[in-house]
Short mmCIF file of C-alpha atoms in Angstrom, two decimals:
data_model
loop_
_atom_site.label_atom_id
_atom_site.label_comp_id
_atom_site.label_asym_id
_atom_site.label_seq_id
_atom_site.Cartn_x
_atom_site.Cartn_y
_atom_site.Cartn_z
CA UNK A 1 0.00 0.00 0.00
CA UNK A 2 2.30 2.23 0.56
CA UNK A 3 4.54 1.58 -2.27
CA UNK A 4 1.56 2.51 -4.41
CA UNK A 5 1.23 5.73 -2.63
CA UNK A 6 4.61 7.32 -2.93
CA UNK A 7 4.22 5.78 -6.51
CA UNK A 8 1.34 8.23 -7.12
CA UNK A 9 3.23 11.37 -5.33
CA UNK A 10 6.29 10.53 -7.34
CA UNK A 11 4.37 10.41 -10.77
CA UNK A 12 2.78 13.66 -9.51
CA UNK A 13 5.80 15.39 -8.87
CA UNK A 14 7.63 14.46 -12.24
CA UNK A 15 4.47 15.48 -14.17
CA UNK A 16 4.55 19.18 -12.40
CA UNK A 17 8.01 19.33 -13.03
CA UNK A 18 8.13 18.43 -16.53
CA UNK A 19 5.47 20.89 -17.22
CA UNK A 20 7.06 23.04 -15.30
CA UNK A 21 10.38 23.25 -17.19
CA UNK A 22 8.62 22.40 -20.79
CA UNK A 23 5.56 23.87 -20.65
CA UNK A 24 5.60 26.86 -19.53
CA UNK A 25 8.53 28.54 -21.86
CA UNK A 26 7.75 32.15 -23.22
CA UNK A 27 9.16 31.94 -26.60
CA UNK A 28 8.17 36.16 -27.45
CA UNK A 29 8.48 39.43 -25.77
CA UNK A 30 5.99 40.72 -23.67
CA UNK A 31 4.33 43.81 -22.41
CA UNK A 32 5.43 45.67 -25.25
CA UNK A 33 5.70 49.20 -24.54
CA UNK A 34 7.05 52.26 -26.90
CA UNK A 35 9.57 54.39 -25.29
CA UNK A 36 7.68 57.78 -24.55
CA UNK A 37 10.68 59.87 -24.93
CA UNK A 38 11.38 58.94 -28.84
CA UNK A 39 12.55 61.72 -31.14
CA UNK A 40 10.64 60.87 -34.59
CA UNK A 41 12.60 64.25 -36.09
CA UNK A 42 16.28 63.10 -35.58
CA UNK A 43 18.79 60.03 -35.21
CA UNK A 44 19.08 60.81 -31.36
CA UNK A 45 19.77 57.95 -29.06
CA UNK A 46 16.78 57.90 -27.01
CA UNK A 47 17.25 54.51 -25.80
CA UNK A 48 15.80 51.13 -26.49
CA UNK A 49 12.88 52.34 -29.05
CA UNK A 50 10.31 49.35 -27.26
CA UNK A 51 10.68 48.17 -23.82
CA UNK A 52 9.00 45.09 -22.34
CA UNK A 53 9.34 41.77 -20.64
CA UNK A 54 11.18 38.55 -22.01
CA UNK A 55 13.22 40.99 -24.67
CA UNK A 56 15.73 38.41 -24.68
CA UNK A 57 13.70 36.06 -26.11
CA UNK A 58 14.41 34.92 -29.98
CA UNK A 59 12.81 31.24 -30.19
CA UNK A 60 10.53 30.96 -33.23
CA UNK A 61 7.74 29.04 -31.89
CA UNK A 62 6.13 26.98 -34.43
CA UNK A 63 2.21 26.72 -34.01
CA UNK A 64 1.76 30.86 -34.04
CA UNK A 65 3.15 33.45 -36.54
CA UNK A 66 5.99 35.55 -35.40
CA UNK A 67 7.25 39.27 -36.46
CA UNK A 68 10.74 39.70 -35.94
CA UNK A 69 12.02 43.52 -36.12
CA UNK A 70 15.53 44.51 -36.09
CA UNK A 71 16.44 47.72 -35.27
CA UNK A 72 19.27 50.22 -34.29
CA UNK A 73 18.21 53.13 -31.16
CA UNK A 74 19.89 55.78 -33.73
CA UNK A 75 17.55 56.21 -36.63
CA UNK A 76 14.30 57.74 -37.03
CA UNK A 77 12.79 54.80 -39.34
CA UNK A 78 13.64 52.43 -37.01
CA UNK A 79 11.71 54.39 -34.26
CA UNK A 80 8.52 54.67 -36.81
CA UNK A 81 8.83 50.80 -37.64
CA UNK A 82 8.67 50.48 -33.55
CA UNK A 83 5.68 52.47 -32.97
CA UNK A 84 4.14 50.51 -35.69
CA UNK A 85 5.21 47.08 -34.22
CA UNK A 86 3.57 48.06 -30.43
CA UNK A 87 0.43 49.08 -32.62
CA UNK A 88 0.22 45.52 -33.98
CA UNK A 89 1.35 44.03 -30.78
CA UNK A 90 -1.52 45.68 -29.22
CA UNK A 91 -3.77 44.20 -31.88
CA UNK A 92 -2.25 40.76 -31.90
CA UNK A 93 -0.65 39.87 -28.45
CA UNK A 94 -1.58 36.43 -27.60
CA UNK A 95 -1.90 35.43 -31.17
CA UNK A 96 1.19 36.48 -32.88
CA UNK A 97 4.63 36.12 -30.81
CA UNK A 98 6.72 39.40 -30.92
CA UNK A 99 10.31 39.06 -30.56
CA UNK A 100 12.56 42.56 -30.48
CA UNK A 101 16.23 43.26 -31.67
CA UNK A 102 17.59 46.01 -30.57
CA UNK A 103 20.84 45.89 -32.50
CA UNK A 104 22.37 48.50 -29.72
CA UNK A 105 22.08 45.69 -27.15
CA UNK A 106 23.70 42.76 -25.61
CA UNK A 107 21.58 39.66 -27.82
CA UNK A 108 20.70 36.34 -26.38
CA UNK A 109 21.89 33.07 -29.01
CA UNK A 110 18.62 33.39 -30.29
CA UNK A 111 18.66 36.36 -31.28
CA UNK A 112 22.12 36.09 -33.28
CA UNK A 113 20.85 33.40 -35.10
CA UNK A 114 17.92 35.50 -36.11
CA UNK A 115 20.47 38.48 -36.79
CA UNK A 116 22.59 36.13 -38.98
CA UNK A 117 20.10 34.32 -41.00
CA UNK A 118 17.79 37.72 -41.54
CA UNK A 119 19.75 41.05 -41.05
CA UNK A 120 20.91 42.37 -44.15
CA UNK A 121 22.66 45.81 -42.49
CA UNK A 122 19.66 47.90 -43.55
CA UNK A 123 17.45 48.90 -40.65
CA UNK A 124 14.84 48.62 -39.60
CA UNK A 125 14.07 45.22 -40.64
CA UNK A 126 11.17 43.09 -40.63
CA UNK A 127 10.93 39.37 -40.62
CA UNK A 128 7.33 37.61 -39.98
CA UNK A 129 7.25 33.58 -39.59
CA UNK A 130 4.30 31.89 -40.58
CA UNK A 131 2.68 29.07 -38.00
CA UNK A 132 5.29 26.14 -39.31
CA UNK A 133 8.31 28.39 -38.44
CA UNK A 134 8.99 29.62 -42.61
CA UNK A 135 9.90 33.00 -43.05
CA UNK A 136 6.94 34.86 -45.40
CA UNK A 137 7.92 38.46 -45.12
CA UNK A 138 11.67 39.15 -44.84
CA UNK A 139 12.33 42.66 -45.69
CA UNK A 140 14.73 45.85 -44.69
CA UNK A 141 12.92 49.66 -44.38
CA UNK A 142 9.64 50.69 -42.75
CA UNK A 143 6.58 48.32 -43.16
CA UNK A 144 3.06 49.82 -42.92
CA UNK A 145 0.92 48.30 -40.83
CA UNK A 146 -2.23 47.86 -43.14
CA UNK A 147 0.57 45.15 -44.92
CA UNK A 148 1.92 43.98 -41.87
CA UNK A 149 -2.01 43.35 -40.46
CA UNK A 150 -2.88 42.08 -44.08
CA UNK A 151 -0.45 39.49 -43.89
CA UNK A 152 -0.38 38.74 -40.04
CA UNK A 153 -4.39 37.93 -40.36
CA UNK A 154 -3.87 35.93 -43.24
CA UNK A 155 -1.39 33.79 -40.78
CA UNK A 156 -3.49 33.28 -37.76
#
């Protein structure tokens, strides 16, 4: 009897803890918020253009789109391209993952990979994944969003 019961707390416990460490990783930023004090007239450093949680992240997630955006703190397209990327984060969060490169800033490995295999040194840049992790939109300069929203609905 009680073999069987520490069976069944053991089995417990390595089913919270598997979920635990698999099941539960955020793959996207989070909480994305535009940096109020952005200078849309000049190439200032303002600081990170888009501030959040889980910026880090870089994992392409495969069962939901992604938009990738690469961008540098010192150039006024690359703060338009962020206010338009919270815009559609606001529209799609939950839906879409969002993952941020701010090329002025120490990058996790996943990130690098993404800068490698997408970033063509024109900025900002746009990359969107569709659901089975293929890129569909891979492109340098600013993006509007009625595209970006075109595409990104056709993906969900």
């Amino acid at each position: 009897m009680k073999v069987k019961f520490y069976r069944t707390i053991l089995s417990s416990v390595l089913i919270i803890l598997t979920f635990s460490i698999f099941g539960t990783g955020v793959f996207a930023a989070t909480e994305l918020k535009l940096n109020p004090g952005l200078n849309y007239s000049s190439d200032s450093n303002d600081g990170p253009l888009i501030t959040g949680k889980n910026m880090s992240d870089g994992i392409i997630n495969k069962g939901k789109p992604a938009y990738v955006i690469f961008y540098h703190r010192e150039c006024y397209n690359s703060k338009r391209q962020a206010r338009r990327t919270v815009e559609l984060y606001e529209k799609y969060d939950g839906k879409v993952d969002f993952i941020v490169v701010d090329l002025d800033s120490p990058r996790s490995s996943e990130q690098t990979a993404l800068l490698r295999k997408h970033y063509k040194r024109y900025i900002p840049h746009v990359t969107i994944y569709d659901k089975n992790g293929k890129a569909v939109y891979d492109k340098s300069g600013e993006a509007r969003n009625s595209q970006m929203s075109e595409l990104l609905d056709g993906l969900i």
